[in-house]
């Protein structure tokens, strides 16, 4: 049976928030805005995670998200999203004019407690409050969708394996609490392809593929293999991070999020449409590499696309 | 349909030849021997490509392969192979005591002419001479198998797309000429998963999976995704390079061969046996990184395996 790939997938660019927040060098507000505007100029990204509304003392890199949202050039139908940690953050995000709210809850109790000082049940309570705030009549109408990222969905650095049933029950609870969709996130790069295929198949039955996102890291080299396994299992929405920026505090020195342009490159090669201009993404990644002042993990930005041709040399090339 | 993965795969370590020959720093003979002996101490590698017998003026990094073969500690049933470019090289390889001969021919006429100054048909002639040399009665008995690597099997940096039919006809011709098996090589990192699945399925019908190897590069980030696609299509033999060393002169700065320990890590996570001790591979990669004096592309050597657990911190971790 050939691998199953869909005709079209939707790409969510998380670099400006998830990627930048862990970079050693903090970008200026103007550079963040320039990054987001360059990204939105590359075509049909479904969403751009443009900032977060969490405590600035905990994530100082994102303290200027309000200004970022004010200054970016909106290009519909791209939706600009912001991460929130609680209902106070959601109020700030709604004031800033986010198109969608991102909220995160871990499938591992230990991880959730360490990350947000709440149990999973308390996080679900918080989610209900956020959904209520974002509902018509409360927030600027129309309703602002709240998407829930289920972190450590493929394993937890404290607890180890996270049973698929627990992830699925949490996804169900999030949808019942009013989440517009759920994203299964491999927060510390523990996912592997057969696991991904199985969980995606089950989650898709639960949520339906339009309401199911996948978020992979390349921490152990299997990022695009996991994307492939998810595609084969029916997934059509993927997070990526320009240049592969970001990472995880649990694996210092390892690469971070799946690189958007490497993912788009693989998808296009397989004939999967994204609506995105790959060369524009690659240019943006190279520009960002200059700003961040470190070599980024993206590969296509170095090698060029597979369509790149070389002139036939006079001399025999060196050792190939 | 879940992804199909076999119970067991066979790993061929090509780092000591394919990897090292393109590294800027040339290792001493003693270090090469130490590398090979460390690798063979990590378990059931099927083969180690330990050197090449080509013109030393063209590939000076491999000029000492004869001494390397003399000094390594043989650990059967691991087979130690050497690359040859022609029958003169094959004679030297046989004298050095290789267990197998590797020979390479490109599926792209232009690439083959640039690489070895021969047309594909002339390369097949050369292959017949090499097979004759390695046959019983000529070479030290028993016969030394000759494996043929078909380079640019998934695309050529000069010609572009390489039709699958051409690759399959060449594989057939190589087997008819006496090759013990064929390896489909993605020499410059142009392969993508659906292409891999299709070609592997067809090549497996032609050669049978025990006589079919796959050799991927991670040049554009899709190395392990291509491994996954090949597994799903029935492949059971994969080349890898310790630490991900190596590369391609056509994509300077890009990563090279698929990293052996990252591949083994993904395979083990999926329950696929390799007979190899992953932590031994990781240690070897870290040791090699020290010798080569540059950060290697391997990811698991940085992040540790997915089984790695972290103590639950008192403090909230930074931005996860």
Coordinates of C-alpha atoms in Angstrom, one line a residue:
Chain A
X1 CA 0.0 0.0 0.0
X2 CA 1.5 3.3 -1.0
X3 CA 1.9 6.0 1.6
X4 CA -1.2 8.1 1.9
X5 CA -0.7 11.8 1.5
X6 CA -3.5 14.4 1.2
X7 CA -3.8 16.8 -1.7
X8 CA -3.5 19.8 0.6
X9 CA -2.2 20.6 4.1
X10 CA -2.4 23.7 6.3
X11 CA 0.7 25.1 7.8
X12 CA 0.8 27.0 11.1
X13 CA 3.9 29.1 11.6
X14 CA 4.9 29.2 15.3
X15 CA 8.4 30.6 14.9
X16 CA 7.6 34.2 16.0
X17 CA 6.3 32.9 19.4
X18 CA 7.3 29.3 20.1
X19 CA 10.6 29.6 18.2
X20 CA 11.8 33.1 19.3
X21 CA 10.9 32.7 23.0
X22 CA 13.7 30.2 23.5
X23 CA 16.3 31.9 21.3
X24 CA 19.2 33.4 23.3
X25 CA 19.0 36.6 21.4
X26 CA 15.8 38.6 21.8
X27 CA 14.6 40.4 18.7
X28 CA 13.4 44.0 18.8
X29 CA 9.7 44.7 18.4
X30 CA 10.4 46.0 14.9
X31 CA 12.3 42.9 13.9
X32 CA 9.5 40.7 15.2
X33 CA 7.0 42.6 13.2
X34 CA 9.2 42.4 10.1
X35 CA 9.5 38.6 10.6
X36 CA 5.8 38.2 10.8
X37 CA 5.1 40.4 7.8
X38 CA 7.7 38.6 5.8
X39 CA 6.1 35.3 6.7
X40 CA 2.6 36.5 5.8
X41 CA 4.0 37.6 2.5
X42 CA 5.0 34.1 1.7
X43 CA 1.4 32.9 1.0
X44 CA -1.3 30.8 2.5
X45 CA 0.0 30.1 6.0
X46 CA -3.1 29.2 7.9
X47 CA -2.0 30.9 11.1
X48 CA 1.0 32.7 12.5
X49 CA 1.5 32.5 16.2
X50 CA 2.6 36.0 16.7
X51 CA 3.1 36.4 20.4
X52 CA 2.1 35.4 23.9
X53 CA 0.3 37.0 26.7
X54 CA 1.9 35.4 29.7
X55 CA 3.8 36.9 32.6
X56 CA 6.6 39.1 31.2
X57 CA 8.9 38.2 34.1
X58 CA 8.6 34.5 33.1
X59 CA 9.0 35.0 29.3
X60 CA 10.6 38.4 28.8
X61 CA 11.2 37.7 25.1
X62 CA 7.4 38.0 24.6
X63 CA 6.8 41.1 26.7
X64 CA 6.0 43.3 23.7
X65 CA 3.4 41.1 22.1
X66 CA 0.7 43.8 22.4
X67 CA 2.8 46.2 20.4
X68 CA 3.7 43.4 17.9
X69 CA 0.0 42.8 17.3
X70 CA -0.6 46.5 16.8
X71 CA 2.1 46.9 14.3
X72 CA 1.9 43.9 12.0
X73 CA 0.2 44.1 8.7
X74 CA -2.8 41.8 8.7
X75 CA -3.1 39.7 5.6
X76 CA -6.4 37.8 5.7
X77 CA -7.3 35.0 5.6
X78 CA -4.1 34.3 7.6
X79 CA -5.1 34.2 11.3
X80 CA -2.8 35.7 13.9
X81 CA -2.8 33.9 17.2
X82 CA -1.5 34.5 20.6
X83 CA -0.6 32.1 23.4
X84 CA -2.2 32.6 26.8
X85 CA -1.6 30.9 30.1
X86 CA -4.9 31.9 31.9
X87 CA -8.0 34.1 31.6
X88 CA -6.1 37.3 32.5
X89 CA -3.8 36.6 29.6
X90 CA -6.8 35.9 27.4
X91 CA -8.2 39.3 28.3
X92 CA -5.0 41.0 27.2
X93 CA -4.9 38.9 24.0
X94 CA -8.4 39.8 23.1
X95 CA -7.6 43.5 23.7
X96 CA -4.6 43.1 21.4
X97 CA -6.9 41.8 18.7
X98 CA -5.8 38.2 18.3
X99 CA -7.7 36.2 15.7
X100 CA -7.4 33.1 17.8
X101 CA -6.3 32.2 21.3
X102 CA -3.8 29.3 21.9
X103 CA -3.9 27.6 25.2
X104 CA -1.7 24.8 26.4
X105 CA -2.3 21.9 28.7
X106 CA 0.0 18.9 29.2
X107 CA -1.1 15.3 29.0
X108 CA 1.4 14.6 31.8
X109 CA 0.2 15.8 35.3
X110 CA 3.8 16.4 36.4
X111 CA 4.7 18.4 33.4
X112 CA 1.5 20.5 33.6
X113 CA 2.2 21.3 37.3
X114 CA 5.8 22.2 36.6
X115 CA 4.9 24.3 33.6
X116 CA 1.9 26.3 34.8
X117 CA 1.6 25.4 38.5
X118 CA -1.8 23.8 38.0
X119 CA -3.2 20.3 37.8
X120 CA -4.7 19.2 34.4
X121 CA -8.2 19.6 35.8
X122 CA -7.5 23.1 36.9
X123 CA -6.1 23.9 33.5
X124 CA -9.4 22.6 32.0
X125 CA -11.3 24.9 34.3
X126 CA -9.1 27.8 33.1
X127 CA -9.9 26.8 29.5
X128 CA -13.6 27.1 30.2
X129 CA -13.1 30.6 31.6
X130 CA -11.1 31.5 28.5
X131 CA -13.6 30.1 26.1
X132 CA -16.3 32.1 27.9
X133 CA -14.3 35.3 27.6
X134 CA -13.8 34.7 23.9
X135 CA -17.4 33.9 23.2
X136 CA -19.7 36.4 21.5
X137 CA -21.2 39.0 23.8
X138 CA -18.1 39.0 25.9
X139 CA -15.2 39.5 23.6
X140 CA -15.2 41.7 20.5
X141 CA -17.6 39.8 18.3
X142 CA -17.4 37.5 16.4
X143 CA -16.2 34.8 18.7
X144 CA -12.5 34.2 18.9
X145 CA -11.7 30.5 18.6
X146 CA -9.6 28.9 21.3
X147 CA -7.2 26.1 20.2
X148 CA -5.7 23.8 22.7
X149 CA -2.2 22.4 22.4
X150 CA -1.8 19.2 24.3
X151 CA 1.8 19.2 25.2
X152 CA 3.9 16.0 26.1
X153 CA 1.3 14.1 24.0
X154 CA 4.0 11.6 22.9
X155 CA 6.0 11.4 26.1
X156 CA 7.1 13.4 29.1
X157 CA 10.6 14.1 30.2
X158 CA 9.6 13.5 33.9
X159 CA 7.0 10.7 33.7
X160 CA 8.2 8.9 30.6
X161 CA 5.6 7.3 28.4
X162 CA 2.2 9.0 28.2
X163 CA -0.6 6.5 27.4
X164 CA -2.5 7.3 24.3
X165 CA -5.8 7.0 26.2
X166 CA -4.9 9.8 28.5
X167 CA -4.1 12.1 25.5
X168 CA -7.4 11.2 23.9
X169 CA -9.4 11.7 27.0
X170 CA -7.8 15.1 27.4
X171 CA -8.5 16.0 23.8
X172 CA -12.1 15.1 24.3
X173 CA -12.3 17.1 27.5
X174 CA -10.8 20.1 25.7
X175 CA -13.3 19.9 22.9
X176 CA -16.1 19.5 25.4
X177 CA -14.8 22.6 27.2
X178 CA -15.3 24.6 23.9
X179 CA -11.9 24.3 22.2
X180 CA -12.1 24.9 18.5
X181 CA -9.5 22.3 17.9
X182 CA -6.6 20.4 19.5
X183 CA -2.9 20.2 18.6
X184 CA -1.0 17.1 19.7
X185 CA 2.5 18.4 20.6
X186 CA 5.7 16.5 20.9
X187 CA 7.1 19.0 23.3
X188 CA 10.5 17.4 24.0
X189 CA 10.9 15.3 20.8
X190 CA 10.0 11.9 22.1
X191 CA 7.5 11.0 19.3
X192 CA 8.3 8.2 16.8
X193 CA 6.4 7.4 13.6
X194 CA 4.4 4.3 14.5
X195 CA 3.2 6.0 17.7
X196 CA 2.3 9.1 15.8
X197 CA 0.3 7.1 13.2
X198 CA -1.7 5.3 15.9
X199 CA -2.4 8.4 18.0
X200 CA -3.4 10.5 15.0
X201 CA -5.7 7.8 13.7
X202 CA -7.5 7.7 17.0
X203 CA -7.5 11.5 17.6
X204 CA -8.9 12.0 14.0
X205 CA -11.8 9.8 14.8
X206 CA -12.5 11.9 17.9
X207 CA -11.9 15.4 16.7
X208 CA -12.1 15.1 12.9
X209 CA -9.0 16.0 10.9
X210 CA -9.9 19.7 10.4
X211 CA -9.9 20.2 14.2
X212 CA -6.6 18.2 14.7
X213 CA -3.2 19.8 14.5
X214 CA 0.3 18.2 14.9
X215 CA 3.3 19.9 16.4
X216 CA 6.6 18.1 16.1
X217 CA 10.1 18.8 17.2
X218 CA 13.3 17.5 15.5
X219 CA 15.1 17.0 18.8
X220 CA 16.1 13.4 17.8
X221 CA 16.1 13.8 14.1
X222 CA 12.7 12.2 13.4
X223 CA 10.7 15.4 12.9
X224 CA 9.8 15.0 9.2
X225 CA 9.4 11.2 9.6
X226 CA 6.7 12.0 12.2
X227 CA 5.1 14.4 9.8
X228 CA 5.0 11.7 7.2
X229 CA 3.5 9.2 9.7
X230 CA 0.9 11.8 10.6
X231 CA 0.0 12.5 7.0
X232 CA -0.3 8.8 6.3
X233 CA -2.8 8.6 9.2
X234 CA -4.9 11.5 7.8
X235 CA -3.5 14.7 9.5
X236 CA -3.8 17.9 7.4
X237 CA -2.6 20.6 9.9
X238 CA 1.0 21.0 10.9
X239 CA 2.9 23.5 13.0
X240 CA 6.4 24.5 11.8
X241 CA 9.0 27.0 12.8
X242 CA 10.9 29.1 10.2
X243 CA 14.5 28.1 10.0
X244 CA 13.8 25.4 12.6
X245 CA 14.2 27.9 15.4
X246 CA 13.2 27.1 18.9
X247 CA 13.9 24.1 21.0
X248 CA 13.3 22.7 24.3
X249 CA 14.9 23.5 27.6
X250 CA 15.2 19.8 28.2
X251 CA 17.6 19.2 25.3
X252 CA 20.0 22.1 25.2
X253 CA 21.9 22.1 21.9
X254 CA 19.4 19.9 20.1
X255 CA 17.4 21.3 17.3
X256 CA 13.9 22.6 17.9
X257 CA 10.6 22.7 16.2
X258 CA 10.2 21.0 12.8
X259 CA 11.6 23.5 10.3
X260 CA 8.7 25.0 8.3
X261 CA 10.6 25.4 5.0
X262 CA 12.1 21.8 5.2
X263 CA 8.5 20.5 5.8
X264 CA 7.0 22.5 3.0
X265 CA 9.9 21.4 0.7
X266 CA 9.1 17.7 1.4
X267 CA 5.3 18.3 1.0
X268 CA 5.7 20.0 -2.3
X269 CA 8.1 17.3 -3.6
X270 CA 5.3 14.8 -2.8
X271 CA 2.8 16.9 -4.7
X272 CA 1.0 18.1 -1.5
X273 CA -0.2 21.7 -1.9
X274 CA 0.4 24.2 0.9
X275 CA -0.3 27.5 -1.0
X276 CA 3.1 28.7 0.3
X277 CA 6.0 30.1 -1.7
X278 CA 9.0 28.0 -0.7
X279 CA 11.6 30.3 -1.9
X280 CA 10.1 33.2 0.0
X281 CA 10.3 31.0 3.2
X282 CA 13.9 30.2 2.5
X283 CA 14.8 33.8 2.0
X284 CA 13.0 34.7 5.3
X285 CA 14.9 31.9 7.1
X286 CA 18.2 33.3 5.8
X287 CA 17.3 36.8 6.8
X288 CA 16.3 35.6 10.3
X289 CA 19.6 33.7 10.6
X290 CA 21.4 37.0 10.1
X291 CA 19.3 38.6 12.8
X292 CA 19.7 35.8 15.3
X293 CA 23.4 35.5 14.7
X294 CA 23.7 31.8 14.9
X295 CA 23.4 29.0 12.3
X296 CA 19.8 27.8 12.2
X297 CA 19.0 24.1 11.9
X298 CA 17.0 24.4 8.6
X299 CA 18.5 22.3 5.8
X300 CA 16.9 23.6 2.7
X301 CA 18.1 27.1 3.5
X302 CA 21.6 25.7 3.1
X303 CA 21.3 23.1 0.3
X304 CA 18.6 24.9 -1.8
X305 CA 15.6 22.9 -3.0
X306 CA 15.9 19.6 -4.7
X307 CA 15.1 21.3 -8.0
X308 CA 18.4 23.1 -7.8
X309 CA 20.6 22.3 -10.8
X310 CA 24.4 22.6 -11.0
X311 CA 26.4 23.3 -14.1
X312 CA 28.3 20.2 -15.3
X313 CA 31.9 20.9 -14.3
X314 CA 34.9 20.6 -16.5
X315 CA 36.8 18.9 -13.7
X316 CA 35.7 15.8 -11.9
X317 CA 34.0 16.8 -8.7
X318 CA 35.7 16.0 -5.4
X319 CA 34.8 12.6 -4.0
X320 CA 31.1 12.0 -4.6
Chain B
X1 CA -3.6 1.0 7.4
X2 CA -0.8 1.3 9.9
X3 CA 2.7 1.9 8.7
X4 CA 4.5 -1.3 7.9
X5 CA 7.8 -1.8 9.7
X6 CA 9.8 -5.1 9.7
X7 CA 10.8 -6.9 12.9
X8 CA 14.5 -6.5 12.1
X9 CA 16.7 -4.4 9.9
X10 CA 20.4 -4.5 8.9
X11 CA 22.6 -1.5 9.3
X12 CA 25.6 -0.8 7.1
X13 CA 28.0 1.8 8.6
X14 CA 29.5 3.9 5.9
X15 CA 31.0 6.6 8.1
X16 CA 34.7 5.4 8.0
X17 CA 34.7 5.7 4.2
X18 CA 31.8 7.7 2.8
X19 CA 31.6 10.0 5.8
X20 CA 35.3 10.6 6.4
X21 CA 36.3 11.1 2.8
X22 CA 34.6 14.5 2.7
X23 CA 35.5 15.7 6.2
X24 CA 37.8 18.7 6.1
X25 CA 40.0 17.1 8.8
X26 CA 41.7 13.9 7.7
X27 CA 42.0 11.3 10.5
X28 CA 45.3 9.4 11.2
X29 CA 45.4 5.8 10.3
X30 CA 45.3 4.9 14.0
X31 CA 42.2 7.0 14.6
X32 CA 40.4 5.4 11.6
X33 CA 41.2 2.0 13.0
X34 CA 40.0 3.1 16.5
X35 CA 36.8 4.4 14.9
X36 CA 36.1 1.1 13.1
X37 CA 37.0 -1.0 16.1
X38 CA 34.7 1.1 18.3
X39 CA 31.9 0.7 15.8
X40 CA 32.3 -3.0 15.5
X41 CA 32.2 -3.1 19.3
X42 CA 28.7 -1.7 19.2
X43 CA 27.0 -4.9 18.0
X44 CA 25.5 -6.4 15.0
X45 CA 26.4 -3.9 12.2
X46 CA 26.0 -5.9 9.1
X47 CA 28.9 -4.2 7.3
X48 CA 31.4 -1.5 7.9
X49 CA 32.7 0.4 4.9
X50 CA 36.2 0.7 6.1
X51 CA 38.0 2.3 3.2
X52 CA 38.4 2.8 -0.5
X53 CA 40.8 1.7 -3.1
X54 CA 40.7 4.5 -5.6
X55 CA 43.4 6.9 -6.8
X56 CA 45.0 8.5 -3.7
X57 CA 45.6 11.7 -5.7
X58 CA 41.8 12.0 -6.1
X59 CA 40.8 10.9 -2.6
X60 CA 43.8 11.5 -0.4
X61 CA 41.8 10.9 2.8
X62 CA 41.6 7.2 1.9
X63 CA 45.2 6.7 0.8
X64 CA 45.9 4.5 3.8
X65 CA 43.0 2.0 3.4
X66 CA 45.4 -0.9 3.0
X67 CA 47.0 -0.2 6.4
X68 CA 43.5 0.4 7.9
X69 CA 42.4 -3.1 6.8
X70 CA 45.6 -4.6 8.1
X71 CA 45.2 -3.0 11.6
X72 CA 41.5 -3.3 12.4
X73 CA 40.3 -6.0 14.7
X74 CA 37.9 -8.2 12.7
X75 CA 34.7 -9.1 14.5
X76 CA 32.7 -11.6 12.5
X77 CA 30.0 -11.8 11.3
X78 CA 30.5 -8.1 10.6
X79 CA 31.8 -7.7 7.0
X80 CA 34.4 -5.1 6.3
X81 CA 33.9 -3.6 2.8
X82 CA 36.0 -1.4 0.6
X83 CA 35.0 0.9 -2.3
X84 CA 36.7 0.4 -5.6
X85 CA 36.5 2.5 -8.8
X86 CA 37.8 -0.1 -11.2
X87 CA 39.4 -3.6 -11.5
X88 CA 42.9 -2.3 -10.5
X89 CA 41.3 -1.0 -7.3
X90 CA 39.5 -4.3 -6.9
X91 CA 42.9 -6.1 -7.0
X92 CA 44.2 -3.9 -4.3
X93 CA 41.0 -4.3 -2.2
X94 CA 41.3 -8.1 -2.5
X95 CA 44.9 -8.0 -1.5
X96 CA 43.9 -5.9 1.5
X97 CA 41.5 -8.6 2.5
X98 CA 38.1 -6.9 2.1
X99 CA 35.1 -9.1 2.9
X100 CA 33.1 -7.4 0.2
X101 CA 33.7 -5.0 -2.6
X102 CA 31.6 -1.9 -3.1
X103 CA 31.3 -0.5 -6.6
X104 CA 29.4 2.5 -7.7
X105 CA 27.6 3.5 -10.9
X106 CA 25.3 6.4 -11.4
X107 CA 21.8 6.2 -12.8
X108 CA 22.5 9.5 -14.5
X109 CA 24.9 9.3 -17.5
X110 CA 26.1 12.9 -16.9
X111 CA 26.9 12.2 -13.3
X112 CA 28.7 8.9 -14.0
X113 CA 30.8 10.5 -16.7
X114 CA 31.8 13.4 -14.4
X115 CA 32.4 11.1 -11.4
X116 CA 34.4 8.3 -13.0
X117 CA 35.0 9.5 -16.6
X118 CA 33.1 6.5 -18.0
X119 CA 29.7 6.0 -19.5
X120 CA 27.2 3.8 -17.6
X121 CA 27.8 0.9 -20.1
X122 CA 31.5 1.2 -19.5
X123 CA 31.0 1.1 -15.8
X124 CA 29.0 -2.1 -16.2
X125 CA 31.8 -3.6 -18.2
X126 CA 34.2 -2.6 -15.4
X127 CA 31.8 -4.3 -12.9
X128 CA 31.9 -7.5 -14.9
X129 CA 35.8 -7.5 -14.7
X130 CA 35.6 -6.8 -10.9
X131 CA 33.1 -9.7 -10.4
X132 CA 35.4 -12.0 -12.4
X133 CA 38.4 -11.0 -10.2
X134 CA 36.4 -11.6 -7.0
X135 CA 35.1 -14.9 -8.2
X136 CA 36.4 -18.2 -6.7
X137 CA 39.6 -19.4 -8.4
X138 CA 40.7 -15.9 -9.0
X139 CA 40.5 -14.1 -5.7
X140 CA 41.3 -15.7 -2.3
X141 CA 38.5 -18.2 -2.0
X142 CA 35.6 -18.0 -1.0
X143 CA 34.2 -15.5 -3.5
X144 CA 34.1 -11.9 -2.4
X145 CA 30.7 -10.5 -3.0
X146 CA 30.5 -7.3 -5.0
X147 CA 27.7 -4.9 -4.1
X148 CA 26.7 -2.1 -6.5
X149 CA 25.6 1.3 -5.3
X150 CA 23.4 3.1 -7.8
X151 CA 24.1 6.7 -7.2
X152 CA 21.7 9.6 -8.1
X153 CA 18.9 7.0 -8.0
X154 CA 16.5 9.7 -6.8
X155 CA 17.7 12.6 -8.8
X156 CA 20.8 14.1 -10.3
X157 CA 22.2 17.6 -9.6
X158 CA 23.0 17.9 -13.3
X159 CA 20.2 16.2 -15.1
X160 CA 17.4 16.6 -12.6
X161 CA 14.8 13.9 -12.3
X162 CA 16.0 10.4 -13.0
X163 CA 13.2 8.1 -14.2
X164 CA 12.5 5.1 -12.0
X165 CA 12.7 2.9 -15.0
X166 CA 16.2 3.8 -15.7
X167 CA 17.2 3.0 -12.1
X168 CA 15.5 -0.3 -12.3
X169 CA 17.1 -1.3 -15.6
X170 CA 20.5 -0.4 -14.2
X171 CA 19.8 -2.5 -11.0
X172 CA 18.8 -5.4 -13.2
X173 CA 21.9 -5.0 -15.4
X174 CA 24.1 -4.9 -12.3
X175 CA 22.6 -8.0 -10.9
X176 CA 23.0 -9.8 -14.2
X177 CA 26.6 -8.7 -14.2
X178 CA 27.1 -10.6 -11.0
X179 CA 26.4 -8.0 -8.3
X180 CA 25.5 -9.6 -5.0
X181 CA 23.1 -6.8 -4.3
X182 CA 22.2 -3.2 -5.1
X183 CA 22.0 -0.1 -3.0
X184 CA 19.8 2.8 -4.2
X185 CA 21.6 5.9 -3.2
X186 CA 20.3 9.4 -2.8
X187 CA 23.7 10.9 -3.5
X188 CA 22.7 14.6 -3.2
X189 CA 19.6 14.4 -1.0
X190 CA 16.9 14.8 -3.6
X191 CA 14.8 11.8 -2.5
X192 CA 11.3 12.3 -1.1
X193 CA 9.1 9.7 0.7
X194 CA 6.5 8.9 -1.9
X195 CA 9.2 8.5 -4.6
X196 CA 11.2 6.3 -2.2
X197 CA 8.2 4.1 -1.5
X198 CA 7.4 3.6 -5.1
X199 CA 11.0 2.9 -6.2
X200 CA 11.7 0.5 -3.3
X201 CA 8.5 -1.4 -4.0
X202 CA 9.6 -1.9 -7.6
X203 CA 13.2 -2.6 -6.8
X204 CA 12.2 -5.2 -4.2
X205 CA 10.2 -7.1 -6.8
X206 CA 13.3 -7.1 -9.0
X207 CA 16.1 -7.9 -6.5
X208 CA 14.3 -9.2 -3.5
X209 CA 14.6 -7.2 -0.2
X210 CA 17.7 -9.1 1.1
X211 CA 19.6 -7.9 -2.0
X212 CA 18.4 -4.3 -1.8
X213 CA 20.0 -1.6 0.3
X214 CA 19.0 2.0 0.8
X215 CA 21.4 4.9 1.2
X216 CA 19.9 8.3 2.2
X217 CA 21.3 11.7 2.9
X218 CA 19.7 14.3 5.2
X219 CA 20.7 17.2 2.9
X220 CA 17.2 18.6 2.9
X221 CA 16.0 17.3 6.3
X222 CA 14.0 14.3 5.0
X223 CA 16.6 11.6 5.7
X224 CA 14.6 9.6 8.3
X225 CA 11.3 10.3 6.5
X226 CA 12.8 8.5 3.5
X227 CA 14.0 5.7 5.7
X228 CA 10.4 5.4 7.0
X229 CA 9.0 5.3 3.5
X230 CA 11.5 2.7 2.5
X231 CA 10.7 0.5 5.6
X232 CA 7.0 0.8 4.8
X233 CA 7.7 -0.4 1.2
X234 CA 9.6 -3.4 2.5
X235 CA 13.3 -2.4 2.7
X236 CA 15.4 -4.0 5.4
X237 CA 18.9 -2.8 4.7
X238 CA 20.1 0.8 5.4
X239 CA 23.3 2.7 5.2
X240 CA 24.1 5.2 7.9
X241 CA 27.0 7.3 8.9
X242 CA 28.0 7.7 12.5
X243 CA 27.3 11.2 13.8
X244 CA 25.8 12.0 10.4
X245 CA 29.3 12.8 9.1
X246 CA 29.8 13.1 5.4
X247 CA 28.0 15.2 2.9
X248 CA 27.9 16.1 -0.7
X249 CA 30.1 18.5 -2.6
X250 CA 27.0 19.8 -4.2
X251 CA 25.5 21.1 -1.0
X252 CA 28.3 22.6 1.1
X253 CA 27.2 23.3 4.6
X254 CA 24.2 20.9 4.4
X255 CA 24.2 17.8 6.5
X256 CA 25.4 14.5 5.0
X257 CA 24.5 10.9 5.3
X258 CA 21.6 9.8 7.4
X259 CA 23.0 9.6 10.9
X260 CA 23.4 6.0 12.1
X261 CA 22.5 6.5 15.7
X262 CA 19.5 8.8 14.9
X263 CA 18.2 6.1 12.6
X264 CA 18.8 3.3 15.1
X265 CA 17.1 5.4 17.8
X266 CA 14.0 5.8 15.6
X267 CA 14.0 2.1 14.7
X268 CA 14.3 0.9 18.3
X269 CA 11.5 3.3 19.3
X270 CA 9.3 1.6 16.7
X271 CA 10.3 -1.9 18.1
X272 CA 12.5 -2.7 15.1
X273 CA 15.5 -4.7 16.1
X274 CA 19.0 -3.9 14.8
X275 CA 21.2 -5.9 17.2
X276 CA 23.1 -2.7 17.9
X277 CA 23.8 -1.0 21.2
X278 CA 22.6 2.6 20.8
X279 CA 24.4 4.1 23.7
X280 CA 27.7 2.7 22.3
X281 CA 27.0 4.3 19.0
X282 CA 26.2 7.6 20.7
X283 CA 29.5 7.4 22.7
X284 CA 31.3 6.7 19.5
X285 CA 29.7 9.7 17.8
X286 CA 30.7 12.0 20.7
X287 CA 34.3 10.7 20.6
X288 CA 34.4 11.2 16.9
X289 CA 33.1 14.7 17.2
X290 CA 36.1 15.5 19.5
X291 CA 38.5 14.1 16.9
X292 CA 36.9 15.9 13.9
X293 CA 36.7 19.2 15.8
X294 CA 33.4 20.3 14.5
X295 CA 29.8 19.9 15.7
X296 CA 28.4 16.8 14.0
X297 CA 24.8 16.8 12.7
X298 CA 23.7 13.9 14.8
X299 CA 20.8 14.8 17.1
X300 CA 20.5 11.9 19.6
X301 CA 24.2 12.5 20.5
X302 CA 23.0 15.9 21.8
X303 CA 19.6 15.3 23.2
X304 CA 20.1 11.7 24.5
X305 CA 17.6 9.0 23.7
X306 CA 13.8 9.5 24.2
X307 CA 14.1 7.3 27.3
X308 CA 16.1 10.0 29.0
X309 CA 14.3 11.2 32.1
X310 CA 14.8 14.5 33.9
X311 CA 14.4 15.1 37.6
X312 CA 11.4 17.2 38.4
X313 CA 12.7 20.7 39.1
X314 CA 11.7 22.8 42.1
X315 CA 11.5 25.8 39.9
X316 CA 9.3 26.1 36.9
X317 CA 11.3 25.4 33.8
X318 CA 12.0 28.2 31.4
X319 CA 9.4 28.7 28.7
X320 CA 8.3 25.2 27.6

